[in-house]
Structures are given as structure tokens and as C-alpha cells.
mmCIF file of N, CA and C in Angstrom:
data_model
loop_
_atom_site.group_PDB
_atom_site.id
_atom_site.type_symbol
_atom_site.label_atom_id
_atom_site.label_comp_id
_atom_site.label_asym_id
_atom_site.label_seq_id
_atom_site.Cartn_x
_atom_site.Cartn_y
_atom_site.Cartn_z
ATOM 1 N N MET A 1 0.727 -1.110 -0.338
ATOM 2 C CA MET A 1 0.074 -0.038 -0.009
ATOM 3 C C MET A 1 0.808 1.366 -0.050
ATOM 4 N N ARG A 2 0.500 2.133 -0.875
ATOM 5 C CA ARG A 2 1.700 3.299 -1.051
ATOM 6 C C ARG A 2 0.522 4.210 -1.141
ATOM 7 N N LEU A 3 0.739 5.252 -0.122
ATOM 8 C CA LEU A 3 -0.267 6.638 -0.240
ATOM 9 C C LEU A 3 0.578 7.757 -1.253
ATOM 10 N N GLY A 4 -0.352 8.522 -2.152
ATOM 11 C CA GLY A 4 0.529 9.848 -3.410
ATOM 12 C C GLY A 4 0.456 10.623 -2.493
ATOM 13 N N PRO A 5 1.073 11.187 -3.339
ATOM 14 C CA PRO A 5 1.946 12.507 -3.366
ATOM 15 C C PRO A 5 1.082 13.274 -2.172
ATOM 16 N N VAL A 6 1.806 14.081 -1.513
ATOM 17 C CA VAL A 6 1.380 14.415 -0.090
ATOM 18 C C VAL A 6 0.330 15.776 -0.945
ATOM 19 N N GLY A 7 -0.994 16.039 -0.409
ATOM 20 C CA GLY A 7 -1.551 17.324 -0.921
ATOM 21 C C GLY A 7 -2.288 18.125 -0.037
ATOM 22 N N GLU A 8 -3.266 18.755 0.309
ATOM 23 C CA GLU A 8 -3.482 19.922 1.385
ATOM 24 C C GLU A 8 -3.509 19.142 2.924
ATOM 25 N N ALA A 9 -3.431 20.373 3.509
ATOM 26 C CA ALA A 9 -3.907 20.272 4.738
ATOM 27 C C ALA A 9 -4.775 19.301 5.679
ATOM 28 N N PRO A 10 -4.854 18.748 6.469
ATOM 29 C CA PRO A 10 -6.406 18.097 6.784
ATOM 30 C C PRO A 10 -7.551 19.515 7.202
ATOM 31 N N LEU A 11 -8.479 18.881 6.870
ATOM 32 C CA LEU A 11 -9.524 19.705 7.205
ATOM 33 C C LEU A 11 -10.272 19.600 8.644
ATOM 34 N N VAL A 12 -10.139 20.527 9.559
ATOM 35 C CA VAL A 12 -10.442 20.585 10.526
ATOM 36 C C VAL A 12 -11.903 20.856 10.908
ATOM 37 N N THR A 13 -12.851 20.227 11.367
ATOM 38 C CA THR A 13 -14.478 20.491 11.720
ATOM 39 C C THR A 13 -14.035 21.457 12.668
ATOM 40 N N SER A 14 -15.538 21.859 13.009
ATOM 41 C CA SER A 14 -15.732 22.911 14.092
ATOM 42 C C SER A 14 -15.734 21.901 15.379
ATOM 43 N N CYS A 15 -16.231 20.442 15.162
ATOM 44 C CA CYS A 15 -16.579 19.587 16.024
ATOM 45 C C CYS A 15 -15.169 19.208 16.341
ATOM 46 N N GLY A 16 -13.912 19.478 16.218
ATOM 47 C CA GLY A 16 -12.549 18.935 16.181
ATOM 48 C C GLY A 16 -12.157 17.812 15.639
ATOM 49 N N ARG A 17 -13.036 17.238 14.088
ATOM 50 C CA ARG A 17 -12.581 15.933 13.681
ATOM 51 C C ARG A 17 -11.304 16.810 12.649
ATOM 52 N N ARG A 18 -10.453 15.891 12.061
ATOM 53 C CA ARG A 18 -9.675 16.195 11.145
ATOM 54 C C ARG A 18 -10.237 15.060 9.958
ATOM 55 N N ILE A 19 -10.105 16.226 9.302
ATOM 56 C CA ILE A 19 -10.497 14.885 7.597
ATOM 57 C C ILE A 19 -9.456 14.833 6.522
ATOM 58 N N GLU A 20 -8.832 14.222 5.863
ATOM 59 C CA GLU A 20 -7.917 13.842 4.624
ATOM 60 C C GLU A 20 -8.732 13.372 3.712
ATOM 61 N N VAL A 21 -8.163 13.569 2.858
ATOM 62 C CA VAL A 21 -8.519 13.201 1.645
ATOM 63 C C VAL A 21 -7.221 13.139 0.478
ATOM 64 N N LYS A 22 -6.799 11.458 0.659
ATOM 65 C CA LYS A 22 -5.757 11.201 -0.201
ATOM 66 C C LYS A 22 -5.304 10.357 -1.341
ATOM 67 N N PHE A 23 -4.961 10.355 -2.170
ATOM 68 C CA PHE A 23 -4.654 9.092 -3.572
ATOM 69 C C PHE A 23 -4.053 8.272 -2.721
ATOM 70 N N LEU A 24 -4.568 7.353 -2.982
ATOM 71 C CA LEU A 24 -4.095 5.699 -2.504
ATOM 72 C C LEU A 24 -3.880 4.268 -3.733
ATOM 73 N N ARG A 25 -2.399 3.552 -3.669
ATOM 74 C CA ARG A 25 -2.251 2.877 -4.530
ATOM 75 C C ARG A 25 -1.771 1.677 -4.057
ATOM 76 N N LEU A 26 -2.406 0.525 -4.461
ATOM 77 C CA LEU A 26 -2.648 -0.566 -3.682
ATOM 78 C C LEU A 26 -1.794 -1.612 -4.384
ATOM 79 N N ALA A 27 -1.290 -2.104 -4.218
ATOM 80 C CA ALA A 27 -0.218 -3.203 -5.508
ATOM 81 C C ALA A 27 -1.382 -4.536 -5.414
ATOM 82 N N ALA A 28 -1.385 -5.276 -6.637
ATOM 83 C CA ALA A 28 -2.167 -6.075 -7.024
ATOM 84 C C ALA A 28 -1.689 -7.537 -7.420
ATOM 85 N N ALA A 29 -2.069 -8.146 -7.647
ATOM 86 C CA ALA A 29 -1.923 -9.188 -8.219
ATOM 87 C C ALA A 29 -1.372 -9.525 -9.749
ATOM 88 N N THR A 30 -2.235 -8.541 -10.539
ATOM 89 C CA THR A 30 -2.024 -8.442 -11.622
ATOM 90 C C THR A 30 -0.889 -7.637 -11.813
ATOM 91 N N ASP A 31 -0.602 -7.254 -12.960
ATOM 92 C CA ASP A 31 0.101 -6.293 -13.662
ATOM 93 C C ASP A 31 -0.056 -4.509 -13.179
ATOM 94 N N ARG A 32 -1.749 -4.611 -12.917
ATOM 95 C CA ARG A 32 -2.133 -3.216 -13.205
ATOM 96 C C ARG A 32 -2.622 -2.804 -11.776
ATOM 97 N N PRO A 33 -1.713 -2.050 -10.949
ATOM 98 C CA PRO A 33 -2.086 -1.422 -9.523
ATOM 99 C C PRO A 33 -3.315 -0.969 -9.591
ATOM 100 N N ILE A 34 -3.904 -1.092 -8.409
ATOM 101 C CA ILE A 34 -5.390 -0.323 -7.852
ATOM 102 C C ILE A 34 -5.452 1.033 -7.532
ATOM 103 N N SER A 35 -5.877 1.770 -7.740
ATOM 104 C CA SER A 35 -6.208 3.209 -7.371
ATOM 105 C C SER A 35 -7.327 3.771 -6.997
ATOM 106 N N ARG A 36 -7.192 4.166 -5.878
ATOM 107 C CA ARG A 36 -8.520 4.617 -4.576
ATOM 108 C C ARG A 36 -7.826 6.151 -4.549
ATOM 109 N N VAL A 37 -9.375 6.826 -3.867
ATOM 110 C CA VAL A 37 -9.143 7.698 -3.035
ATOM 111 C C VAL A 37 -9.698 7.499 -1.385
ATOM 112 N N ALA A 38 -8.747 7.790 -0.738
ATOM 113 C CA ALA A 38 -9.057 7.349 0.458
ATOM 114 C C ALA A 38 -9.398 8.330 1.419
ATOM 115 N N LEU A 39 -10.492 8.651 2.358
ATOM 116 C CA LEU A 39 -11.208 9.846 2.954
ATOM 117 C C LEU A 39 -10.737 9.166 4.362
ATOM 118 N N ASP A 40 -10.272 9.596 5.128
ATOM 119 C CA ASP A 40 -9.923 9.633 6.529
ATOM 120 C C ASP A 40 -10.501 10.553 7.690
ATOM 121 N N VAL A 41 -11.420 10.304 8.300
ATOM 122 C CA VAL A 41 -11.885 11.316 9.070
ATOM 123 C C VAL A 41 -11.146 10.530 10.925
ATOM 124 N N GLY A 42 -10.368 11.463 11.042
ATOM 125 C CA GLY A 42 -9.919 10.947 12.479
ATOM 126 C C GLY A 42 -10.712 11.735 14.123
ATOM 127 N N PRO A 43 -10.129 10.847 14.965
ATOM 128 C CA PRO A 43 -10.480 11.079 16.321
ATOM 129 C C PRO A 43 -10.895 12.501 16.328
ATOM 130 N N VAL A 44 -12.253 12.610 17.513
ATOM 131 C CA VAL A 44 -12.315 14.092 17.739
ATOM 132 C C VAL A 44 -11.652 14.187 18.871
ATOM 133 N N ARG A 45 -11.290 15.762 19.278
ATOM 134 C CA ARG A 45 -10.676 15.763 20.332
ATOM 135 C C ARG A 45 -10.410 14.855 21.432
ATOM 136 N N SER A 46 -12.187 14.336 21.666
ATOM 137 C CA SER A 46 -12.111 14.032 23.208
ATOM 138 C C SER A 46 -11.356 12.428 23.076
ATOM 139 N N GLY A 47 -11.048 11.859 21.439
ATOM 140 C CA GLY A 47 -10.527 10.393 21.560
ATOM 141 C C GLY A 47 -11.401 9.735 20.967
ATOM 142 N N GLU A 48 -12.693 9.814 20.761
ATOM 143 C CA GLU A 48 -13.541 9.295 20.260
ATOM 144 C C GLU A 48 -13.251 8.855 18.671
ATOM 145 N N PRO A 49 -12.822 7.313 18.434
ATOM 146 C CA PRO A 49 -12.677 7.009 17.427
ATOM 147 C C PRO A 49 -12.926 7.577 16.006
ATOM 148 N N GLY A 50 -11.835 7.266 14.931
ATOM 149 C CA GLY A 50 -12.475 7.966 13.689
ATOM 150 C C GLY A 50 -12.780 6.788 12.735
ATOM 151 N N THR A 51 -12.645 7.049 11.470
ATOM 152 C CA THR A 51 -12.940 6.127 10.093
ATOM 153 C C THR A 51 -12.783 6.309 9.158
ATOM 154 N N TRP A 52 -12.525 5.728 8.423
ATOM 155 C CA TRP A 52 -12.108 5.599 6.848
ATOM 156 C C TRP A 52 -12.906 5.264 5.837
ATOM 157 N N ALA A 53 -12.375 5.331 4.373
ATOM 158 C CA ALA A 53 -13.134 5.035 3.740
ATOM 159 C C ALA A 53 -12.129 4.713 2.187
ATOM 160 N N SER A 54 -12.243 3.595 1.478
ATOM 161 C CA SER A 54 -11.016 3.639 -0.127
ATOM 162 C C SER A 54 -12.647 3.661 -0.944
ATOM 163 N N LEU A 55 -12.438 4.636 -1.903
ATOM 164 C CA LEU A 55 -13.436 5.081 -2.730
ATOM 165 C C LEU A 55 -12.627 4.755 -4.385
ATOM 166 N N THR A 56 -13.460 4.339 -5.090
ATOM 167 C CA THR A 56 -13.069 4.298 -6.738
ATOM 168 C C THR A 56 -13.039 5.586 -7.097
ATOM 169 N N ALA A 57 -12.570 6.353 -8.260
ATOM 170 C CA ALA A 57 -12.887 7.493 -8.665
ATOM 171 C C ALA A 57 -14.609 7.752 -8.843
ATOM 172 N N ASN A 58 -14.772 7.085 -9.349
ATOM 173 C CA ASN A 58 -16.473 7.044 -9.376
ATOM 174 C C ASN A 58 -16.991 7.630 -8.297
ATOM 175 N N GLU A 59 -17.410 6.710 -7.425
ATOM 176 C CA GLU A 59 -17.308 6.809 -5.879
ATOM 177 C C GLU A 59 -17.090 8.469 -5.408
ATOM 178 N N ALA A 60 -15.952 8.611 -5.561
ATOM 179 C CA ALA A 60 -15.782 10.056 -5.126
ATOM 180 C C ALA A 60 -16.126 10.694 -5.719
ATOM 181 N N ARG A 61 -16.432 10.858 -7.011
ATOM 182 C CA ARG A 61 -17.104 11.890 -7.668
ATOM 183 C C ARG A 61 -18.660 11.621 -7.182
ATOM 184 N N ASN A 62 -18.807 10.705 -7.116
ATOM 185 C CA ASN A 62 -20.537 10.700 -6.487
ATOM 186 C C ASN A 62 -21.146 11.358 -5.137
ATOM 187 N N LEU A 63 -19.817 10.905 -4.430
ATOM 188 C CA LEU A 63 -19.975 11.678 -2.694
ATOM 189 C C LEU A 63 -19.396 12.644 -2.651
ATOM 190 N N ALA A 64 -18.329 13.749 -3.709
ATOM 191 C CA ALA A 64 -18.447 14.787 -3.984
ATOM 192 C C ALA A 64 -19.674 15.673 -4.546
ATOM 193 N N ASP A 65 -20.059 15.033 -5.280
ATOM 194 C CA ASP A 65 -21.584 15.629 -5.840
ATOM 195 C C ASP A 65 -22.537 16.006 -4.744
ATOM 196 N N ARG A 66 -22.814 14.701 -3.930
ATOM 197 C CA ARG A 66 -23.847 15.132 -2.888
ATOM 198 C C ARG A 66 -23.520 15.717 -1.775
ATOM 199 N N LEU A 67 -22.216 15.337 -1.036
ATOM 200 C CA LEU A 67 -21.873 16.483 -0.416
ATOM 201 C C LEU A 67 -22.072 18.326 -1.030
ATOM 202 N N ILE A 68 -21.751 18.551 -2.047
ATOM 203 C CA ILE A 68 -22.301 19.598 -2.998
ATOM 204 C C ILE A 68 -23.561 20.062 -2.523
ATOM 205 N N SER A 69 -24.568 18.563 -2.771
ATOM 206 C CA SER A 69 -25.593 19.022 -3.074
ATOM 207 C C SER A 69 -26.309 19.343 -1.513
ATOM 208 N N GLN A 70 -25.741 18.848 -0.373
ATOM 209 C CA GLN A 70 -26.137 18.904 0.615
ATOM 210 C C GLN A 70 -25.826 20.092 1.348
ATOM 211 N N ALA A 71 -24.506 20.788 0.732
ATOM 212 C CA ALA A 71 -24.117 21.985 1.341
ATOM 213 C C ALA A 71 -25.300 23.117 0.831
ATOM 214 N N CYS A 72 -25.749 22.941 -0.724
ATOM 215 C CA CYS A 72 -26.675 23.843 -1.422
ATOM 216 C C CYS A 72 -28.005 23.772 -0.177
ATOM 217 N N VAL A 73 -28.678 22.667 0.178
ATOM 218 C CA VAL A 73 -29.521 22.731 0.902
ATOM 219 C C VAL A 73 -29.410 23.504 1.982
ATOM 220 N N ALA A 74 -28.307 23.408 2.962
ATOM 221 C CA ALA A 74 -27.954 23.469 4.483
ATOM 222 C C ALA A 74 -27.764 24.943 3.968
ATOM 223 N N GLU A 75 -27.085 26.175 3.007
ATOM 224 C CA GLU A 75 -26.757 26.959 2.858
ATOM 225 C C GLU A 75 -28.373 27.813 2.501
ATOM 226 N N THR A 76 -29.307 27.278 1.636
ATOM 227 C CA THR A 76 -30.505 27.511 1.796
ATOM 228 C C THR A 76 -31.262 27.704 2.857
ATOM 229 N N ILE A 77 -31.057 26.930 3.563
ATOM 230 C CA ILE A 77 -32.229 26.898 4.683
ATOM 231 C C ILE A 77 -31.615 27.936 5.598
ATOM 232 N N GLU A 78 -30.036 28.054 5.608
ATOM 233 C CA GLU A 78 -29.726 28.770 6.458
ATOM 234 C C GLU A 78 -29.902 30.422 6.265
ATOM 235 N N SER A 79 -29.998 30.923 4.794
ATOM 236 C CA SER A 79 -30.486 31.938 4.226
ATOM 237 C C SER A 79 -31.489 32.362 4.537
ATOM 238 N N ALA A 80 -32.685 31.224 4.438
ATOM 239 C CA ALA A 80 -34.094 31.167 4.201
ATOM 240 C C ALA A 80 -35.004 31.488 5.656
ATOM 241 N N GLY A 81 -34.082 31.155 6.434
ATOM 242 C CA GLY A 81 -34.556 31.235 8.553
ATOM 243 C C GLY A 81 -35.199 30.092 8.734
ATOM 244 N N VAL A 82 -34.945 28.923 7.824
ATOM 245 C CA VAL A 82 -36.020 27.862 7.781
ATOM 246 C C VAL A 82 -35.227 26.821 8.975
ATOM 247 N N ASP A 83 -36.445 26.671 9.880
ATOM 248 C CA ASP A 83 -35.814 25.481 10.881
ATOM 249 C C ASP A 83 -35.989 23.904 10.434
ATOM 250 N N ASP A 84 -36.999 23.869 9.733
ATOM 251 C CA ASP A 84 -37.558 22.191 9.233
ATOM 252 C C ASP A 84 -36.509 21.958 7.808
ATOM 253 N N PRO A 85 -35.563 21.514 7.775
ATOM 254 C CA PRO A 85 -35.134 21.177 6.433
ATOM 255 C C PRO A 85 -35.962 20.163 5.224
ATOM 256 N N ALA A 86 -36.923 19.486 5.881
ATOM 257 C CA ALA A 86 -38.024 18.812 5.096
ATOM 258 C C ALA A 86 -38.757 19.947 4.158
ATOM 259 N N SER A 87 -39.320 20.934 4.617
ATOM 260 C CA SER A 87 -39.736 22.132 4.208
ATOM 261 C C SER A 87 -39.432 22.559 2.838
ATOM 262 N N THR A 88 -38.295 22.249 2.740
ATOM 263 C CA THR A 88 -36.984 23.063 1.676
ATOM 264 C C THR A 88 -37.117 21.879 0.671
ATOM 265 N N PRO A 89 -37.099 22.198 -0.821
ATOM 266 C CA PRO A 89 -36.735 21.195 -1.334
ATOM 267 C C PRO A 89 -35.000 21.618 -1.416
ATOM 268 N N PRO A 90 -34.468 19.792 -2.103
ATOM 269 C CA PRO A 90 -32.601 20.776 -2.326
ATOM 270 C C PRO A 90 -32.623 20.911 -3.462
ATOM 271 N N ARG A 91 -32.128 21.999 -3.656
ATOM 272 C CA ARG A 91 -31.311 22.490 -4.647
ATOM 273 C C ARG A 91 -30.247 21.370 -5.823
ATOM 274 N N ALA A 92 -30.063 21.328 -6.411
ATOM 275 C CA ALA A 92 -29.087 20.567 -7.544
ATOM 276 C C ALA A 92 -27.922 21.455 -7.394
ATOM 277 N N PRO A 93 -26.789 20.910 -7.577
ATOM 278 C CA PRO A 93 -25.487 21.411 -8.014
ATOM 279 C C PRO A 93 -25.646 22.264 -9.258
ATOM 280 N N SER A 94 -25.015 23.085 -9.313
ATOM 281 C CA SER A 94 -24.829 23.327 -10.945
ATOM 282 C C SER A 94 -23.659 23.445 -11.538
ATOM 283 N N ALA A 95 -23.526 22.999 -12.782
ATOM 284 C CA ALA A 95 -22.696 22.194 -13.501
ATOM 285 C C ALA A 95 -21.630 23.616 -13.891
#
């Protein structure tokens, strides 16, 4: 297993979790190594354990689309002053 080139500094959330996104290359039994995007959600300051996921390029793109879509919902609700997210339809991300 080999991590790809060093990327950006980890994102530290307001609750103290460190999130890192890295390129991961796995040796395979075939001639072609396996490339993945690794998502590492580290522990919180209180020591609660983190988690990680290994995603294909398509899975990583799908996750990115979902994150952007939900960010749009959060911004819409916040700017509208709506308390119930179910009452506001989600916006599709712009292309």
C-alpha cells in the first residue's frame, strides 16, 4: 500500500475532527495496481475513534456531488431562516 503525493492540509471541523483526502495506490496480483481515493475521518478531540473509506474514482465523484448538494440545502435553509429541512426542497448542484 502506498499513499500518493502529499496533498492539502487536513480539514479540521468545528467539532474537532480531522478529515484528510488522499490518493491511495494498492499493489495488485495483476500488472495493474489499484488506485483509490482514501477518505480518513480522524478522531475527535475527546478521543472518539475515527473512520476511513477507500473509494473508486467514480465513488469519490458521487460523494463529492452529494456533499455539494447537501451544502446547497444547508445554505438555502440558513439563508431562508427555515427550521425544518424537510420543508425546503434540495437544490441541485450547478454544473
